[in-house]
Amino acid sequence: MSQTVNAVVVKEKNGPAVLEQIVVPDPIAGEVVVDVLTCGVCQTDQHYQQGEVGDNFPYLLGHEATGRVSQIGEGVTNVKVGDTVILNWRAVCGECRACRKGEPQYCFDTHNAEQKMTLTDGTELEAALGIGAFAEKTLVAAGQCTVVEDLPAESNAAVGLLGCGIMAGIGAAINTGEVKRGESVAVIGVGGVGTAAVLGAKLAGATTIIAVDLDERKLATAAELGATHMVNPSETDVVERIRELTGGFGADLVIDAVGRPETYKQAFYARDLAGRVVLVGVPDPSHTLELPLADVFGRGGSLKSSWYGDCLPSRDFPMLVSHYRNGNLDLDAFVTERVALDQVQEAFDTMNRGEVLRSVVELQSAPKN
């Protein structure tokens, strides 16, 4: 028997994110219905709204979420009814060429729910990143759920951010960038993802962590969370300053959390010889990059992109939740404000003004079955 719940939907390109009633079907084999508890407001959701991800409107927005499992389909064994879970958009298939060669973090055929949620008139919804968690309930593939245990309810907003942006930043440092103890790391752009990369570098044992941003408020937050040096591009040359702070050589790892040609060039030239560059900021599809090929060859090292922090949720989420529980990972610092389900559009505006690391939608009472 399907259920009708409230959810945030955008019906057309650049249309408003509005509260609508949607229909959530009962789960079939391999699917799970989750009562959503919290969901972070991420830039990716606005990209869906603006038509930058696709044109499969209407979209059901939201994806950085925690929830409580309320129904499971046939054959589901990784979760049970009542489990508190973090939702993820990398439910690995186990069968694609990446999975077969032991690299499931690059899975090329991740699972989503087979059924579609709909508007009450039957119009099928495209769920953002296969999740659609700005909703009282959502339908996902079982593999999109990672169980978290023994956390107080007030922690749900923080750990739910591992579902996207925070994992992307931490993973860019730990998984993609492979930070080693004692290394130097520079992070260009310390919004939510970049600040998470600072946390990841600290967690991995980097001793010099350089935060780069035009916004002094963001630099101050990065300093509170582990950055040892702050660089404002309006006041100094970024490449030269990073070199000054690393013995004249450049950082072992530079993470570009902005994703523009000019910031990528800064990252490229601010790294040490044989150093690494990791791009985790999502670039505009119209942007192109031009670098002298002789410099690409002559500087050595590696140039990588980080997809979702190259994470494996079943491996990384429990590890990071454990660090959070033990006080080694300050996820609470990312929760700038808590808002209601009907305030998502306002939260987009707040995000665009650079006033938050994350707004988090809290659903105080998930509907009962």
PDB file of C-alpha atoms in Angstrom, residues 96-240:
ATOM      1  CA  CYS A  96      30.690  -3.845 -13.123  1.00  0.00           C
ATOM      2  CA  ARG A  97      34.294  -3.713 -14.319  1.00  0.00           C
ATOM      3  CA  ALA A  98      35.351  -1.492 -11.380  1.00  0.00           C
ATOM      4  CA  CYS A  99      33.767  -3.814  -8.808  1.00  0.00           C
ATOM      5  CA  ARG A 100      35.205  -6.903 -10.488  1.00  0.00           C
ATOM      6  CA  LYS A 101      38.743  -5.569 -10.210  1.00  0.00           C
ATOM      7  CA  GLY A 102      38.334  -4.762  -6.532  1.00  0.00           C
ATOM      8  CA  GLU A 103      37.659  -1.024  -6.805  1.00  0.00           C
ATOM      9  CA  PRO A 104      33.990  -0.699  -5.782  1.00  0.00           C
ATOM     10  CA  GLN A 105      34.553   2.944  -4.821  1.00  0.00           C
ATOM     11  CA  TYR A 106      34.522   3.606  -8.577  1.00  0.00           C
ATOM     12  CA  CYS A 107      31.408   1.492  -9.249  1.00  0.00           C
ATOM     13  CA  PHE A 108      30.031   2.447 -12.667  1.00  0.00           C
ATOM     14  CA  ASP A 109      26.542   0.988 -12.182  1.00  0.00           C
ATOM     15  CA  THR A 110      25.392   2.020  -8.723  1.00  0.00           C
ATOM     16  CA  HIS A 111      21.933   0.904  -7.634  1.00  0.00           C
ATOM     17  CA  ASN A 112      18.866   3.080  -7.075  1.00  0.00           C
ATOM     18  CA  ALA A 113      15.304   2.052  -6.281  1.00  0.00           C
ATOM     19  CA  GLU A 114      13.669   0.405  -9.284  1.00  0.00           C
ATOM     20  CA  GLN A 115      10.275   2.001  -8.646  1.00  0.00           C
ATOM     21  CA  LYS A 116       9.604   5.702  -9.046  1.00  0.00           C
ATOM     22  CA  MET A 117       7.956   7.987  -6.516  1.00  0.00           C
ATOM     23  CA  THR A 118       5.272  10.173  -8.078  1.00  0.00           C
ATOM     24  CA  LEU A 119       3.180  13.259  -7.653  1.00  0.00           C
ATOM     25  CA  THR A 120      -0.400  12.526  -6.615  1.00  0.00           C
ATOM     26  CA  ASP A 121      -1.493  12.799 -10.260  1.00  0.00           C
ATOM     27  CA  GLY A 122       0.860   9.951 -11.193  1.00  0.00           C
ATOM     28  CA  THR A 123       3.680  12.074 -12.690  1.00  0.00           C
ATOM     29  CA  GLU A 124       6.949  10.248 -12.080  1.00  0.00           C
ATOM     30  CA  LEU A 125       9.620  12.058 -10.075  1.00  0.00           C
ATOM     31  CA  GLU A 126      13.361  11.941 -10.661  1.00  0.00           C
ATOM     32  CA  ALA A 127      14.995  11.714  -7.245  1.00  0.00           C
ATOM     33  CA  ALA A 128      18.147  13.815  -6.775  1.00  0.00           C
ATOM     34  CA  LEU A 129      21.155  11.457  -6.831  1.00  0.00           C
ATOM     35  CA  GLY A 130      18.695   8.590  -6.612  1.00  0.00           C
ATOM     36  CA  ILE A 131      17.677   9.585  -3.072  1.00  0.00           C
ATOM     37  CA  GLY A 132      15.140  12.454  -2.912  1.00  0.00           C
ATOM     38  CA  ALA A 133      15.288  13.100   0.840  1.00  0.00           C
ATOM     39  CA  PHE A 134      13.593  16.472   1.181  1.00  0.00           C
ATOM     40  CA  ALA A 135      10.588  14.340   2.032  1.00  0.00           C
ATOM     41  CA  GLU A 136       8.919  12.799   5.034  1.00  0.00           C
ATOM     42  CA  LYS A 137       9.585   9.384   3.497  1.00  0.00           C
ATOM     43  CA  THR A 138      11.699   8.260   0.573  1.00  0.00           C
ATOM     44  CA  LEU A 139      12.258   5.037  -1.367  1.00  0.00           C
ATOM     45  CA  VAL A 140      15.842   3.911  -1.976  1.00  0.00           C
ATOM     46  CA  ALA A 141      17.846   0.827  -2.845  1.00  0.00           C
ATOM     47  CA  ALA A 142      18.860  -1.133   0.247  1.00  0.00           C
ATOM     48  CA  GLY A 143      22.525  -0.591  -0.578  1.00  0.00           C
ATOM     49  CA  GLN A 144      22.003   3.159  -0.228  1.00  0.00           C
ATOM     50  CA  CYS A 145      21.584   2.699   3.528  1.00  0.00           C
ATOM     51  CA  THR A 146      24.462   2.521   6.019  1.00  0.00           C
ATOM     52  CA  VAL A 147      23.482   1.732   9.594  1.00  0.00           C
ATOM     53  CA  VAL A 148      24.666   4.033  12.397  1.00  0.00           C
ATOM     54  CA  GLU A 149      24.282   2.957  16.007  1.00  0.00           C
ATOM     55  CA  ASP A 150      24.335   4.484  19.482  1.00  0.00           C
ATOM     56  CA  LEU A 151      24.135   8.146  18.525  1.00  0.00           C
ATOM     57  CA  PRO A 152      21.773  10.649  20.163  1.00  0.00           C
ATOM     58  CA  ALA A 153      19.033  12.085  17.982  1.00  0.00           C
ATOM     59  CA  GLU A 154      20.621  15.537  17.992  1.00  0.00           C
ATOM     60  CA  SER A 155      23.620  14.071  16.124  1.00  0.00           C
ATOM     61  CA  ASN A 156      21.569  12.991  13.108  1.00  0.00           C
ATOM     62  CA  ALA A 157      21.925  16.353  11.355  1.00  0.00           C
ATOM     63  CA  ALA A 158      25.723  16.215  11.579  1.00  0.00           C
ATOM     64  CA  VAL A 159      26.317  12.618  10.541  1.00  0.00           C
ATOM     65  CA  GLY A 160      23.824  12.918   7.680  1.00  0.00           C
ATOM     66  CA  LEU A 161      26.195  15.356   5.984  1.00  0.00           C
ATOM     67  CA  LEU A 162      28.528  12.419   5.349  1.00  0.00           C
ATOM     68  CA  GLY A 163      26.013  11.477   2.677  1.00  0.00           C
ATOM     69  CA  CYS A 164      27.565  13.953   0.225  1.00  0.00           C
ATOM     70  CA  GLY A 165      29.581  17.123   0.761  1.00  0.00           C
ATOM     71  CA  ILE A 166      31.483  16.320   3.939  1.00  0.00           C
ATOM     72  CA  MET A 167      32.418  12.869   2.657  1.00  0.00           C
ATOM     73  CA  ALA A 168      33.505  14.431  -0.629  1.00  0.00           C
ATOM     74  CA  GLY A 169      35.911  16.760   1.164  1.00  0.00           C
ATOM     75  CA  ILE A 170      37.283  14.313   3.717  1.00  0.00           C
ATOM     76  CA  GLY A 171      37.627  11.654   1.043  1.00  0.00           C
ATOM     77  CA  ALA A 172      39.416  14.036  -1.320  1.00  0.00           C
ATOM     78  CA  ALA A 173      42.155  14.310   1.305  1.00  0.00           C
ATOM     79  CA  ILE A 174      42.243  10.785   2.726  1.00  0.00           C
ATOM     80  CA  ASN A 175      41.172   8.548  -0.156  1.00  0.00           C
ATOM     81  CA  THR A 176      42.053  10.404  -3.358  1.00  0.00           C
ATOM     82  CA  GLY A 177      44.886  12.565  -2.066  1.00  0.00           C
ATOM     83  CA  GLU A 178      46.282   9.823   0.198  1.00  0.00           C
ATOM     84  CA  VAL A 179      47.589  12.294   2.775  1.00  0.00           C
ATOM     85  CA  LYS A 180      50.452  10.891   4.817  1.00  0.00           C
ATOM     86  CA  ARG A 181      51.540  11.834   8.316  1.00  0.00           C
ATOM     87  CA  GLY A 182      53.728  14.926   8.336  1.00  0.00           C
ATOM     88  CA  GLU A 183      52.776  16.095   4.834  1.00  0.00           C
ATOM     89  CA  SER A 184      51.720  19.576   3.781  1.00  0.00           C
ATOM     90  CA  VAL A 185      48.272  20.168   2.291  1.00  0.00           C
ATOM     91  CA  ALA A 186      46.732  23.273   0.732  1.00  0.00           C
ATOM     92  CA  VAL A 187      42.980  23.545   0.164  1.00  0.00           C
ATOM     93  CA  ILE A 188      41.752  26.164  -2.303  1.00  0.00           C
ATOM     94  CA  GLY A 189      38.192  27.156  -1.447  1.00  0.00           C
ATOM     95  CA  VAL A 190      36.996  26.429   2.086  1.00  0.00           C
ATOM     96  CA  GLY A 191      33.253  26.258   1.796  1.00  0.00           C
ATOM     97  CA  GLY A 192      31.596  23.084   3.074  1.00  0.00           C
ATOM     98  CA  VAL A 193      33.577  20.643   0.922  1.00  0.00           C
ATOM     99  CA  GLY A 194      36.888  22.474   1.280  1.00  0.00           C
ATOM    100  CA  THR A 195      36.546  22.793   5.038  1.00  0.00           C
ATOM    101  CA  ALA A 196      35.829  19.071   5.186  1.00  0.00           C
ATOM    102  CA  ALA A 197      39.055  18.528   3.223  1.00  0.00           C
ATOM    103  CA  VAL A 198      40.874  20.502   5.939  1.00  0.00           C
ATOM    104  CA  LEU A 199      39.350  18.146   8.519  1.00  0.00           C
ATOM    105  CA  GLY A 200      40.398  15.147   6.439  1.00  0.00           C
ATOM    106  CA  ALA A 201      43.969  16.412   6.174  1.00  0.00           C
ATOM    107  CA  LYS A 202      44.114  16.927   9.932  1.00  0.00           C
ATOM    108  CA  LEU A 203      42.645  13.488  10.581  1.00  0.00           C
ATOM    109  CA  ALA A 204      45.279  11.905   8.319  1.00  0.00           C
ATOM    110  CA  GLY A 205      48.148  13.608  10.169  1.00  0.00           C
ATOM    111  CA  ALA A 206      49.130  16.515   7.912  1.00  0.00           C
ATOM    112  CA  THR A 207      51.201  19.024   9.877  1.00  0.00           C
ATOM    113  CA  THR A 208      50.942  22.033   7.548  1.00  0.00           C
ATOM    114  CA  ILE A 209      47.383  22.716   6.373  1.00  0.00           C
ATOM    115  CA  ILE A 210      46.877  25.873   4.299  1.00  0.00           C
ATOM    116  CA  ALA A 211      43.371  27.229   3.715  1.00  0.00           C
ATOM    117  CA  VAL A 212      42.811  29.557   0.737  1.00  0.00           C
ATOM    118  CA  ASP A 213      39.672  31.664   0.342  1.00  0.00           C
ATOM    119  CA  LEU A 214      38.490  35.203  -0.343  1.00  0.00           C
ATOM    120  CA  ASP A 215      36.040  35.074   2.574  1.00  0.00           C
ATOM    121  CA  GLU A 216      37.637  35.837   5.945  1.00  0.00           C
ATOM    122  CA  ARG A 217      34.729  34.148   7.746  1.00  0.00           C
ATOM    123  CA  LYS A 218      35.419  30.887   5.962  1.00  0.00           C
ATOM    124  CA  LEU A 219      39.132  31.179   6.675  1.00  0.00           C
ATOM    125  CA  ALA A 220      38.359  31.673  10.367  1.00  0.00           C
ATOM    126  CA  THR A 221      36.200  28.546  10.416  1.00  0.00           C
ATOM    127  CA  ALA A 222      38.917  26.557   8.634  1.00  0.00           C
ATOM    128  CA  ALA A 223      41.395  27.720  11.284  1.00  0.00           C
ATOM    129  CA  GLU A 224      39.079  26.518  14.053  1.00  0.00           C
ATOM    130  CA  LEU A 225      38.866  23.103  12.403  1.00  0.00           C
ATOM    131  CA  GLY A 226      42.548  22.490  11.775  1.00  0.00           C
ATOM    132  CA  ALA A 227      44.068  24.829   9.184  1.00  0.00           C
ATOM    133  CA  THR A 228      47.475  26.059  10.339  1.00  0.00           C
ATOM    134  CA  HIS A 229      47.790  28.917   7.831  1.00  0.00           C
ATOM    135  CA  MET A 230      45.281  31.112   6.033  1.00  0.00           C
ATOM    136  CA  VAL A 231      45.742  32.744   2.618  1.00  0.00           C
ATOM    137  CA  ASN A 232      43.440  35.376   1.124  1.00  0.00           C
ATOM    138  CA  PRO A 233      44.002  35.704  -2.664  1.00  0.00           C
ATOM    139  CA  SER A 234      42.945  39.354  -2.527  1.00  0.00           C
ATOM    140  CA  GLU A 235      46.000  40.104  -0.403  1.00  0.00           C
ATOM    141  CA  THR A 236      48.769  37.943  -1.847  1.00  0.00           C
ATOM    142  CA  ASP A 237      49.774  35.661  -4.716  1.00  0.00           C
ATOM    143  CA  VAL A 238      48.390  32.239  -3.812  1.00  0.00           C
ATOM    144  CA  VAL A 239      51.120  30.155  -5.441  1.00  0.00           C
ATOM    145  CA  GLU A 240      53.971  32.176  -3.997  1.00  0.00           C
TER     146      GLU A 240
END
